[in-house]
Short mmCIF file of C-alpha atoms in Angstrom, two decimals:
data_model
loop_
_atom_site.label_atom_id
_atom_site.label_comp_id
_atom_site.label_asym_id
_atom_site.label_seq_id
_atom_site.Cartn_x
_atom_site.Cartn_y
_atom_site.Cartn_z
CA MET V 1 24.56 -16.27 -23.71
CA PRO V 2 22.11 -13.80 -22.24
CA ARG V 3 18.71 -15.20 -21.14
CA LEU V 4 15.90 -14.58 -23.68
CA ILE V 5 13.13 -12.66 -22.02
CA VAL V 6 9.81 -13.93 -23.06
CA GLY V 7 6.54 -12.09 -22.19
CA MET V 8 5.89 -8.93 -20.25
CA ILE V 9 4.16 -8.08 -17.04
CA ILE V 10 2.42 -4.70 -17.05
CA VAL V 11 0.84 -3.34 -13.91
CA LYS V 12 -1.74 -0.53 -13.80
CA LEU V 13 -0.94 1.98 -11.13
CA MET V 14 -3.85 3.62 -9.21
CA GLY V 15 -4.35 5.45 -5.99
CA GLY V 16 -1.84 6.95 -3.66
CA LEU V 17 1.63 5.72 -2.53
CA GLY V 18 0.38 2.72 -0.42
CA ASN V 19 -1.85 1.46 -3.27
CA GLN V 20 0.91 1.84 -5.85
CA MET V 21 3.23 -0.14 -3.57
CA PHE V 22 0.81 -3.10 -3.52
CA GLN V 23 0.43 -2.99 -7.23
CA TYR V 24 4.10 -2.83 -7.81
CA ALA V 25 4.73 -5.63 -5.33
CA LEU V 26 2.51 -8.15 -7.13
CA GLY V 27 3.85 -7.02 -10.51
CA LYS V 28 7.39 -7.62 -9.30
CA ALA V 29 6.49 -10.94 -7.79
CA LEU V 30 4.77 -12.16 -11.04
CA SER V 31 7.71 -10.95 -13.18
CA LEU V 32 10.15 -12.89 -10.86
CA HIS V 33 7.80 -15.92 -10.93
CA HIS V 34 7.99 -15.99 -14.81
CA GLU V 35 11.45 -14.63 -15.09
CA THR V 36 10.22 -11.92 -17.33
CA THR V 37 10.25 -8.07 -17.43
CA LEU V 38 7.99 -5.69 -15.63
CA LYS V 39 6.59 -2.35 -16.79
CA LEU V 40 4.34 0.24 -15.35
CA ASP V 41 1.20 1.73 -16.93
CA LEU V 42 0.70 5.25 -15.59
CA SER V 43 -2.25 6.25 -17.90
CA TRP V 44 -4.81 6.06 -15.13
CA LEU V 45 -2.72 8.24 -12.77
CA LEU V 46 -1.91 10.77 -15.43
CA ASP V 47 -5.51 11.29 -16.60
CA HIS V 48 -6.63 14.07 -14.35
CA SER V 49 -9.37 15.08 -16.76
CA ALA V 50 -11.32 11.86 -16.12
CA LYS V 51 -14.49 12.06 -14.16
CA ARG V 52 -14.28 10.15 -11.00
CA GLU V 53 -16.65 9.52 -8.01
CA THR V 54 -17.52 12.36 -5.75
CA GLY V 55 -14.79 13.16 -3.26
CA PHE V 56 -12.10 11.51 -5.38
CA VAL V 57 -8.61 12.82 -5.00
CA HIS V 58 -6.31 12.67 -8.05
CA ARG V 59 -2.92 11.10 -7.37
CA ASN V 60 0.51 11.28 -8.99
CA PHE V 61 3.20 8.66 -9.59
CA ASP V 62 4.91 8.30 -6.17
CA LEU V 63 7.12 5.27 -6.47
CA ASP V 64 9.99 7.53 -7.62
CA ILE V 65 10.86 8.13 -3.94
CA PHE V 66 12.30 4.55 -3.92
CA ARG V 67 15.45 3.03 -5.61
CA ILE V 68 13.40 1.20 -8.22
CA HIS V 69 14.05 1.42 -11.98
CA VAL V 70 11.11 0.10 -13.92
CA PRO V 71 10.38 1.19 -17.56
CA LEU V 72 7.05 2.67 -18.48
CA ALA V 73 4.78 0.66 -20.68
CA GLN V 74 4.03 2.16 -24.14
CA PRO V 75 0.36 2.51 -25.20
CA GLU V 76 0.98 -0.15 -28.02
CA GLU V 77 2.46 -2.57 -25.42
CA VAL V 78 -0.64 -2.11 -23.22
CA LYS V 79 -2.92 -2.66 -26.17
CA ARG V 80 -0.99 -5.85 -27.20
CA ILE V 81 -1.08 -7.40 -23.66
CA ARG V 82 -4.66 -6.57 -22.93
CA ASN V 83 -5.56 -8.06 -26.27
CA GLN V 84 -9.32 -7.51 -25.89
CA TRP V 85 -11.36 -9.01 -28.66
CA LEU V 86 -14.81 -7.74 -27.54
CA PRO V 87 -15.78 -4.30 -26.27
CA VAL V 88 -17.43 -5.76 -23.22
CA LYS V 89 -14.78 -7.08 -20.81
CA ARG V 90 -16.85 -9.82 -19.17
CA ALA V 91 -17.98 -11.10 -22.60
CA ASP V 92 -14.35 -11.01 -23.86
CA ARG V 93 -13.15 -13.12 -20.78
CA LEU V 94 -16.01 -15.57 -21.45
CA VAL V 95 -15.34 -16.11 -25.10
CA LYS V 96 -11.55 -16.64 -24.47
CA LYS V 97 -12.39 -19.15 -21.67
CA LEU V 98 -14.57 -21.07 -24.09
CA LEU V 99 -11.95 -21.03 -26.79
CA SER V 100 -9.15 -21.93 -24.29
CA VAL V 101 -7.27 -18.75 -25.20
CA PRO V 102 -5.01 -17.65 -22.28
CA GLN V 103 -6.31 -14.59 -20.44
CA THR V 104 -3.76 -11.80 -20.38
CA ASN V 105 -6.01 -8.91 -19.13
CA ILE V 106 -6.10 -9.87 -15.45
CA ARG V 107 -8.57 -8.03 -13.28
CA GLU V 108 -8.69 -8.49 -9.49
CA PRO V 109 -11.78 -10.70 -8.96
CA TYR V 110 -12.40 -9.70 -5.34
CA PHE V 111 -10.60 -7.94 -2.47
CA HIS V 112 -9.22 -10.96 -0.72
CA TYR V 113 -6.22 -12.97 -1.99
CA ALA V 114 -6.80 -14.48 -5.51
CA PRO V 115 -4.03 -17.15 -6.13
CA SER V 116 -5.34 -17.62 -9.68
CA VAL V 117 -3.32 -14.49 -10.74
CA PHE V 118 -0.21 -16.81 -10.63
CA THR V 119 -1.77 -19.22 -13.25
CA ALA V 120 -1.55 -16.32 -15.79
CA GLY V 121 1.17 -16.74 -18.36
CA PRO V 122 4.28 -14.47 -18.78
CA ASP V 123 2.17 -11.98 -20.65
CA ALA V 124 -0.18 -10.31 -18.19
CA TYR V 125 -1.80 -6.84 -17.72
CA LEU V 126 -2.71 -6.43 -13.97
CA ASP V 127 -5.72 -4.31 -13.05
CA GLY V 128 -6.52 -4.10 -9.34
CA PHE V 129 -5.32 -3.13 -5.88
CA TRP V 130 -3.97 -6.56 -4.70
CA GLN V 131 -3.84 -5.73 -1.08
CA SER V 132 -2.38 -8.78 0.53
CA GLU V 133 1.11 -9.83 1.57
CA LYS V 134 0.25 -13.30 0.13
CA TYR V 135 0.80 -12.00 -3.39
CA PHE V 136 4.45 -11.20 -2.73
CA ARG V 137 5.45 -12.90 0.56
CA GLN V 138 7.71 -15.37 -1.36
CA TYR V 139 9.78 -12.49 -2.70
CA ALA V 140 9.55 -10.28 0.50
CA ALA V 141 13.34 -9.74 0.64
CA VAL V 142 13.27 -8.35 -2.92
CA ILE V 143 10.31 -6.16 -2.30
CA ARG V 144 11.89 -4.67 0.81
CA LYS V 145 15.10 -3.85 -1.02
CA ASP V 146 13.16 -2.25 -3.90
CA PHE V 147 11.41 0.04 -1.29
CA ASN V 148 14.69 1.50 -0.02
CA PHE V 149 14.53 5.31 -0.31
CA LEU V 150 16.31 7.12 -3.13
CA HIS V 151 17.26 10.23 -1.14
CA PRO V 152 18.68 10.70 2.34
CA ILE V 153 16.37 12.06 5.01
CA GLY V 154 16.08 15.87 5.09
CA PRO V 155 18.31 17.63 7.56
CA GLN V 156 15.28 19.01 9.47
CA ALA V 157 14.03 15.51 10.31
CA ILE V 158 17.35 14.05 11.39
CA PRO V 159 17.07 14.97 15.16
CA LEU V 160 13.49 13.58 15.31
CA MET V 161 14.57 10.40 13.55
CA GLU V 162 17.38 10.01 16.10
CA CYS V 163 14.78 10.33 19.02
CA ILE V 164 12.68 7.63 17.30
CA ARG V 165 15.54 5.22 17.03
CA LEU V 166 16.59 5.70 20.59
CA SER V 167 13.14 5.16 22.14
CA GLU V 168 10.53 2.46 22.32
CA ALA V 169 8.85 4.34 19.56
CA VAL V 170 5.21 3.58 18.60
CA CYS V 171 4.03 4.92 15.29
CA VAL V 172 0.47 6.14 15.57
CA ASN V 173 -0.91 6.82 12.12
CA VAL V 174 -4.10 8.87 11.81
CA ARG V 175 -5.75 9.14 8.47
CA ARG V 176 -8.46 11.90 8.23
CA LYS V 177 -8.96 14.28 5.29
CA GLU V 178 -10.92 12.43 2.56
CA TYR V 179 -11.75 9.50 4.88
CA VAL V 180 -14.01 11.36 7.22
CA ASN V 181 -17.66 10.77 6.34
CA ASN V 182 -16.55 8.60 3.39
CA PRO V 183 -19.05 5.75 2.95
CA TYR V 184 -16.42 3.57 1.31
CA HIS V 185 -13.37 4.03 3.73
CA GLY V 186 -14.55 5.80 6.85
CA ALA V 187 -12.16 7.23 9.50
CA MET V 188 -11.11 5.64 12.81
CA ASP V 189 -12.63 7.24 15.84
CA VAL V 190 -10.95 8.32 19.11
CA ASP V 191 -12.13 5.08 20.82
CA TYR V 192 -10.19 2.92 18.48
CA TYR V 193 -6.90 4.84 19.23
CA MET V 194 -7.53 4.73 22.97
CA ARG V 195 -8.11 0.91 22.86
CA ALA V 196 -5.11 0.44 20.69
CA GLU V 197 -2.82 2.41 23.06
CA LYS V 198 -4.17 0.39 26.02
CA TYR V 199 -3.08 -2.87 24.16
CA ILE V 200 0.35 -1.43 23.32
CA ARG V 201 0.85 -0.45 26.98
CA GLU V 202 0.11 -3.98 28.04
CA LYS V 203 2.64 -5.37 25.56
CA VAL V 204 5.48 -2.78 25.35
CA LYS V 205 7.55 -1.45 28.23
CA ASP V 206 7.88 2.34 28.26
CA PRO V 207 6.28 3.11 24.94
CA TYR V 208 6.69 6.55 23.45
CA LEU V 209 4.08 7.55 20.82
CA TYR V 210 4.79 9.39 17.72
CA ILE V 211 1.62 10.62 16.01
CA PHE V 212 1.71 11.03 12.24
CA SER V 213 -1.33 12.42 10.46
CA ASP V 214 -2.68 14.36 7.60
CA ASP V 215 -4.63 16.35 10.14
CA ILE V 216 -2.34 16.75 13.18
CA THR V 217 -4.39 19.67 14.55
CA TRP V 218 -7.44 17.29 15.01
CA CYS V 219 -5.10 14.73 16.68
CA GLU V 220 -3.74 17.30 19.19
CA ALA V 221 -7.28 18.41 20.09
CA ASN V 222 -8.83 14.95 20.37
CA LEU V 223 -6.28 12.20 21.14
CA HIS V 224 -5.28 12.32 24.82
CA PHE V 225 -2.90 9.40 25.39
CA GLN V 226 -1.64 8.11 28.72
CA SER V 227 1.83 7.42 27.22
CA PRO V 228 4.24 10.25 26.46
CA ALA V 229 3.77 11.47 22.90
CA THR V 230 5.01 13.74 20.09
CA PHE V 231 2.62 15.03 17.55
CA VAL V 232 4.79 15.30 14.35
CA PRO V 233 3.93 18.39 12.20
CA LEU V 234 3.58 18.09 8.48
CA THR V 235 6.57 20.38 8.13
CA TYR V 236 8.64 17.22 8.60
CA ALA V 237 6.91 15.45 5.71
CA GLY V 238 9.45 16.08 2.91
CA GLU V 239 8.68 15.68 -0.76
CA LYS V 240 5.80 13.23 -1.35
CA TYR V 241 5.72 12.51 2.43
CA ARG V 242 8.86 10.49 2.10
CA ASP V 243 10.64 11.68 5.28
CA LEU V 244 7.37 11.17 7.27
CA PHE V 245 7.10 7.71 5.84
CA ARG V 246 10.72 7.00 6.70
CA MET V 247 10.22 8.01 10.28
CA MET V 248 7.10 5.89 10.56
CA ILE V 249 9.01 2.80 9.22
CA ALA V 250 11.78 3.48 11.84
CA CYS V 251 9.42 3.02 14.69
CA LYS V 252 9.33 -0.24 16.68
CA HIS V 253 5.63 -0.77 17.09
CA PHE V 254 2.56 0.48 15.23
CA ILE V 255 -1.04 1.59 15.59
CA ILE V 256 -2.35 1.91 12.11
CA PRO V 257 -5.64 3.07 10.65
CA ASN V 258 -7.50 1.57 7.64
CA SER V 259 -4.88 2.92 5.35
CA SER V 260 -2.33 1.27 2.99
CA PHE V 261 0.22 4.05 3.92
CA GLY V 262 0.24 2.84 7.57
CA TRP V 263 0.07 -0.74 6.46
CA TRP V 264 3.33 -0.47 4.48
CA ALA V 265 5.08 1.47 7.32
CA ALA V 266 4.36 -1.41 9.69
CA TRP V 267 5.20 -4.12 7.13
CA LEU V 268 8.57 -2.39 6.24
CA SER V 269 9.63 -2.10 9.85
CA GLU V 270 12.70 -4.29 10.66
CA ASN V 271 11.86 -4.75 14.35
CA GLY V 272 11.44 -8.49 14.79
CA GLY V 273 9.32 -8.11 17.89
CA LYS V 274 7.03 -5.37 16.61
CA GLN V 275 3.44 -5.14 17.90
CA VAL V 276 1.06 -3.99 15.18
CA VAL V 277 -2.52 -3.06 15.96
CA ALA V 278 -4.95 -2.48 13.05
CA PRO V 279 -8.72 -1.95 12.87
CA LEU V 280 -11.03 -4.93 13.03
CA GLN V 281 -13.22 -3.25 10.42
CA TRP V 282 -11.14 -1.90 7.60
CA PHE V 283 -13.89 -0.44 5.42
CA ALA V 284 -17.09 1.37 6.00
CA GLY V 285 -20.49 0.17 4.81
CA LEU V 286 -19.78 0.48 1.09
CA GLY V 287 -16.31 -1.05 1.15
CA PRO V 288 -15.34 -4.77 0.70
CA LYS V 289 -16.58 -7.09 3.48
CA ASP V 290 -13.98 -9.85 3.26
CA THR V 291 -10.55 -8.55 4.43
CA GLN V 292 -9.33 -11.92 5.72
CA ASP V 293 -6.08 -11.74 3.73
CA LEU V 294 -5.29 -7.96 4.16
CA LEU V 295 -3.21 -8.23 7.33
CA PRO V 296 -0.33 -10.54 8.28
CA GLU V 297 -1.22 -13.20 10.78
CA THR V 298 0.87 -11.70 13.56
CA TRP V 299 -0.97 -8.38 13.50
CA VAL V 300 -3.72 -7.67 16.02
CA ARG V 301 -7.19 -6.49 15.01
CA LEU V 302 -9.10 -4.25 17.41
#
């Protein structure tokens, strides 16, 4: 007799690929925890007419580069799960708490790990970024399998991928574009990359750097490493940056910026002895202050 599925986990997708991967990972973990189904709410991503903050960049659904098959939540399903009685969310949560009514509209309470999300029942709508391995570490093998790429790497990128696999490749990810002068995120400066390379040279024999960036011209003009290096042009990116991402993951060691894209490349790497260097300060002045649960314990902050 087939198992009766009770309840539904719906996860709200926001942001770019890295953010969507964090949101999916928690949704998948919670659906496995409750042995129930998972659906995705794309309404926030699809609403390009909405007014966002200054400098906001609209994103699209990017998880279709992976071999995951998750149904989309219908508007009526979202409405049922969120089940908001009062128009003010905080008041709605308070009233339900006083009446001992299970909360199904789960908003991320703060940036660091919130284990309370696993006390939610099998009906839950997840609204947040959920950027910590702790949300899905128990199901890491499943998450890694889900994030296998759907399409083979493009033929243009094959020779470079082979060079990466045959060398002591270090992925140097540089995020610029909308991060520069951004009071929330901020961009990592040249000094950070020089200190990170110094650390890698102390830990890794014969490192070869591969620089991946959304502004490779700036990198070529400003980043002068001691190690041999290849600056990878965006012509290798592939659709939705999938080939670039795949090459980053294939590297053995990592210097990442304050970016979830770089975070996931390092996390998905299968090199058991990988060295991962990440920024000590992940956000600029307006961003969250407590990032204690953002990075795995073995990664190094500089």
